[in-house]
mmCIF file of C-alpha atoms in Angstrom:
data_model
loop_
_atom_site.group_PDB
_atom_site.id
_atom_site.type_symbol
_atom_site.label_atom_id
_atom_site.label_comp_id
_atom_site.label_asym_id
_atom_site.label_seq_id
_atom_site.Cartn_x
_atom_site.Cartn_y
_atom_site.Cartn_z
ATOM 1 C CA UNK A 1 1.235 36.819 -48.293
ATOM 2 C CA UNK A 2 -2.224 36.487 -46.668
ATOM 3 C CA UNK A 3 -1.592 32.776 -45.968
ATOM 4 C CA UNK A 4 1.612 33.701 -44.124
ATOM 5 C CA UNK A 5 -0.329 36.070 -41.838
ATOM 6 C CA UNK A 6 -2.992 33.451 -41.192
ATOM 7 C CA UNK A 7 -0.373 30.858 -40.278
ATOM 8 C CA UNK A 8 1.379 33.385 -38.026
ATOM 9 C CA UNK A 9 -1.870 34.394 -36.277
ATOM 10 C CA UNK A 10 -2.882 30.753 -35.830
ATOM 11 C CA UNK A 11 0.585 29.909 -34.463
ATOM 12 C CA UNK A 12 0.395 32.754 -31.948
ATOM 13 C CA UNK A 13 -3.102 31.666 -30.884
ATOM 14 C CA UNK A 14 -1.956 28.069 -30.393
ATOM 15 C CA UNK A 15 0.948 29.278 -28.241
ATOM 16 C CA UNK A 16 -1.335 31.495 -26.168
ATOM 17 C CA UNK A 17 -3.838 28.682 -25.637
ATOM 18 C CA UNK A 18 -1.080 26.240 -24.702
ATOM 19 C CA UNK A 19 0.356 28.771 -22.253
ATOM 20 C CA UNK A 20 -3.052 29.434 -20.710
ATOM 21 C CA UNK A 21 -3.623 25.696 -20.327
ATOM 22 C CA UNK A 22 -0.237 25.242 -18.684
ATOM 23 C CA UNK A 23 -0.922 28.103 -16.277
ATOM 24 C CA UNK A 24 -4.341 26.686 -15.456
ATOM 25 C CA UNK A 25 -2.871 23.214 -14.892
ATOM 26 C CA UNK A 26 -0.169 24.744 -12.693
ATOM 27 C CA UNK A 27 -2.774 26.558 -10.612
ATOM 28 C CA UNK A 28 -4.759 23.326 -10.242
ATOM 29 C CA UNK A 29 -1.623 21.452 -9.185
ATOM 30 C CA UNK A 30 -0.709 24.244 -6.755
ATOM 31 C CA UNK A 31 -4.253 24.285 -5.363
ATOM 32 C CA UNK A 32 -4.260 20.511 -5.013
ATOM 33 C CA UNK A 33 -0.877 20.605 -3.224
ATOM 34 C CA UNK A 34 -2.239 23.257 -0.866
ATOM 35 C CA UNK A 35 -5.359 21.137 -0.207
ATOM 36 C CA UNK A 36 -3.167 18.095 0.440
ATOM 37 C CA UNK A 37 -0.967 20.102 2.822
ATOM 38 C CA UNK A 38 -4.020 21.231 4.801
ATOM 39 C CA UNK A 39 -5.330 17.656 4.858
ATOM 40 C CA UNK A 40 -2.046 16.382 6.298
ATOM 41 C CA UNK A 41 -1.896 19.093 8.975
ATOM 42 C CA UNK A 42 -5.489 18.221 9.905
ATOM 43 C CA UNK A 43 -4.532 14.544 10.136
ATOM 44 C CA UNK A 44 -1.566 15.416 12.368
ATOM 45 C CA UNK A 45 -3.930 17.276 14.719
ATOM 46 C CA UNK A 46 -6.349 14.314 14.640
ATOM 47 C CA UNK A 47 -3.413 12.020 15.498
ATOM 48 C CA UNK A 48 -2.808 13.837 18.789
ATOM 49 C CA UNK A 49 -6.528 14.060 19.516
ATOM 50 C CA UNK A 50 -6.758 10.267 19.192
ATOM 51 C CA UNK A 51 -3.844 9.869 21.610
ATOM 52 C CA UNK A 52 -5.457 12.255 24.102
ATOM 53 C CA UNK A 53 -8.813 10.437 23.822
ATOM 54 C CA UNK A 54 -6.991 7.073 24.040
ATOM 55 C CA UNK A 55 -8.785 6.098 20.834
ATOM 56 C CA UNK A 56 -6.320 3.441 19.707
ATOM 57 C CA UNK A 57 -8.533 2.125 16.884
ATOM 58 C CA UNK A 58 -8.761 5.564 15.251
ATOM 59 C CA UNK A 59 -5.050 6.127 15.910
ATOM 60 C CA UNK A 60 -4.125 2.828 14.230
ATOM 61 C CA UNK A 61 -6.238 3.817 11.229
ATOM 62 C CA UNK A 62 -3.720 6.567 10.420
ATOM 63 C CA UNK A 63 -0.878 4.115 9.804
ATOM 64 C CA UNK A 64 -0.008 2.320 6.577
ATOM 65 C CA UNK A 65 0.253 -1.473 6.867
ATOM 66 C CA UNK A 66 3.929 -1.283 5.773
ATOM 67 C CA UNK A 67 4.900 1.478 8.215
ATOM 68 C CA UNK A 68 8.457 1.674 9.527
ATOM 69 C CA UNK A 69 9.533 4.352 11.953
ATOM 70 C CA UNK A 70 11.838 5.133 14.818
ATOM 71 C CA UNK A 71 10.084 6.719 17.780
ATOM 72 C CA UNK A 72 12.180 8.376 20.453
ATOM 73 C CA UNK A 73 10.986 5.844 23.047
ATOM 74 C CA UNK A 74 12.388 2.856 21.133
ATOM 75 C CA UNK A 75 15.948 1.584 20.806
ATOM 76 C CA UNK A 76 15.097 0.197 17.352
ATOM 77 C CA UNK A 77 12.779 1.043 14.455
ATOM 78 C CA UNK A 78 9.258 -0.395 14.745
ATOM 79 C CA UNK A 79 6.479 -1.505 12.428
ATOM 80 C CA UNK A 80 2.748 -0.848 12.740
ATOM 81 C CA UNK A 81 2.300 -3.775 15.136
ATOM 82 C CA UNK A 82 4.079 -1.838 17.915
ATOM 83 C CA UNK A 83 2.963 1.699 17.118
ATOM 84 C CA UNK A 84 0.668 1.991 20.154
ATOM 85 C CA UNK A 85 3.237 0.636 22.653
ATOM 86 C CA UNK A 86 4.331 4.129 23.705
ATOM 87 C CA UNK A 87 0.713 4.971 24.588
ATOM 88 C CA UNK A 88 -0.259 1.738 26.346
ATOM 89 C CA UNK A 89 2.969 1.731 28.393
ATOM 90 C CA UNK A 90 1.815 5.016 29.978
ATOM 91 C CA UNK A 91 -1.924 4.378 30.238
ATOM 92 C CA UNK A 92 -1.156 1.038 31.955
ATOM 93 C CA UNK A 93 0.419 3.128 34.745
ATOM 94 C CA UNK A 94 -2.790 5.158 35.076
ATOM 95 C CA UNK A 95 -1.404 8.174 33.231
ATOM 96 C CA UNK A 96 -3.460 10.274 30.803
ATOM 97 C CA UNK A 97 -2.088 12.118 27.781
ATOM 98 C CA UNK A 98 -2.607 15.885 27.674
ATOM 99 C CA UNK A 99 -1.928 17.725 24.408
ATOM 100 C CA UNK A 100 -0.473 21.196 25.020
ATOM 101 C CA UNK A 101 0.922 22.721 21.823
ATOM 102 C CA UNK A 102 1.399 21.881 18.141
ATOM 103 C CA UNK A 103 3.938 23.932 16.170
ATOM 104 C CA UNK A 104 4.167 23.137 12.453
ATOM 105 C CA UNK A 105 7.627 23.725 11.000
ATOM 106 C CA UNK A 106 7.531 22.536 7.398
ATOM 107 C CA UNK A 107 5.691 20.331 4.962
ATOM 108 C CA UNK A 108 6.922 19.018 1.630
ATOM 109 C CA UNK A 109 4.575 17.506 -0.944
ATOM 110 C CA UNK A 110 5.833 15.356 -3.830
ATOM 111 C CA UNK A 111 2.956 13.762 -5.696
ATOM 112 C CA UNK A 112 1.266 11.234 -3.419
ATOM 113 C CA UNK A 113 3.892 11.641 -0.678
ATOM 114 C CA UNK A 114 3.937 14.305 2.010
ATOM 115 C CA UNK A 115 6.501 14.863 4.764
ATOM 116 C CA UNK A 116 5.464 16.830 7.849
ATOM 117 C CA UNK A 117 7.910 18.251 10.399
ATOM 118 C CA UNK A 118 6.727 19.838 13.633
ATOM 119 C CA UNK A 119 7.093 20.151 17.394
ATOM 120 C CA UNK A 120 4.546 18.741 19.809
ATOM 121 C CA UNK A 121 4.415 19.587 23.510
ATOM 122 C CA UNK A 122 2.440 17.350 25.849
ATOM 123 C CA UNK A 123 2.261 15.909 29.369
ATOM 124 C CA UNK A 124 1.495 12.513 30.810
ATOM 125 C CA UNK A 125 -0.722 13.376 33.773
ATOM 126 C CA UNK A 126 -1.141 11.302 36.920
ATOM 127 C CA UNK A 127 -4.482 11.002 38.741
ATOM 128 C CA UNK A 128 -3.811 14.337 40.468
ATOM 129 C CA UNK A 129 -3.194 16.117 37.153
ATOM 130 C CA UNK A 130 0.561 16.371 37.620
ATOM 131 C CA UNK A 131 3.105 15.740 34.908
ATOM 132 C CA UNK A 132 6.126 17.354 33.299
ATOM 133 C CA UNK A 133 5.822 18.954 29.878
ATOM 134 C CA UNK A 134 7.816 17.286 27.118
ATOM 135 C CA UNK A 135 8.495 18.506 23.602
ATOM 136 C CA UNK A 136 9.291 16.238 20.678
ATOM 137 C CA UNK A 137 10.454 16.913 17.155
ATOM 138 C CA UNK A 138 8.297 14.815 14.843
ATOM 139 C CA UNK A 139 8.705 13.839 11.206
ATOM 140 C CA UNK A 140 6.008 11.799 9.471
ATOM 141 C CA UNK A 141 6.012 10.601 5.891
ATOM 142 C CA UNK A 142 2.478 10.254 4.553
ATOM 143 C CA UNK A 143 1.522 8.195 1.516
ATOM 144 C CA UNK A 144 -1.741 8.618 -0.351
ATOM 145 C CA UNK A 145 -3.339 5.177 -0.261
ATOM 146 C CA UNK A 146 -6.335 5.334 -2.577
ATOM 147 C CA UNK A 147 -8.247 8.389 -1.397
ATOM 148 C CA UNK A 148 -6.808 8.285 2.135
ATOM 149 C CA UNK A 149 -3.465 9.351 3.536
ATOM 150 C CA UNK A 150 -1.524 6.947 5.776
ATOM 151 C CA UNK A 151 1.731 7.352 7.721
ATOM 152 C CA UNK A 152 4.333 5.096 6.105
ATOM 153 C CA UNK A 153 7.423 6.378 7.921
ATOM 154 C CA UNK A 154 8.393 8.589 10.803
ATOM 155 C CA UNK A 155 10.831 9.525 13.485
ATOM 156 C CA UNK A 156 10.756 11.507 16.702
ATOM 157 C CA UNK A 157 13.306 12.864 19.117
ATOM 158 C CA UNK A 158 13.119 14.870 22.329
ATOM 159 C CA UNK A 159 13.711 18.580 21.988
ATOM 160 C CA UNK A 160 16.802 19.395 24.073
ATOM 161 C CA UNK A 161 16.178 21.531 27.126
ATOM 162 C CA UNK A 162 17.340 25.125 26.611
ATOM 163 C CA UNK A 163 20.833 25.696 27.957
ATOM 164 C CA UNK A 164 21.024 27.955 30.971
ATOM 165 C CA UNK A 165 24.109 30.116 30.802
#
């Protein structure tokens, strides 16, 4: 009978230790996901800062070499080689980008992939500081590439103007 109790106690202890390890691993995974989410939101903010500063080299550094996306300003999907076209087409006219508002909507993390969805409001300003505000819906798919995150896919579309009834 004493051996039965010992086996039972040892079995319970093994189960408790396994459960504690699983909980600890879950907390680490949850914490890591939360850290990754914050990293991606920070990168999204940096993205728009690079556009505003017209820092095309830093901006290009955010994109994966195999990127494919469909920006609202293009009739067809584009690769990384054309990702700055929407910026240079405006700066060539003497316009300057002005970031106004960033509204995160949702983020989904799955391992080394993160998808961000948000609204961005901005203006292209002329030399007198005039320009109409525009809001876009943005989706970016980020891929962890070594220790860095890079945008591998994305899409944007203009936010429809509110209806006036």
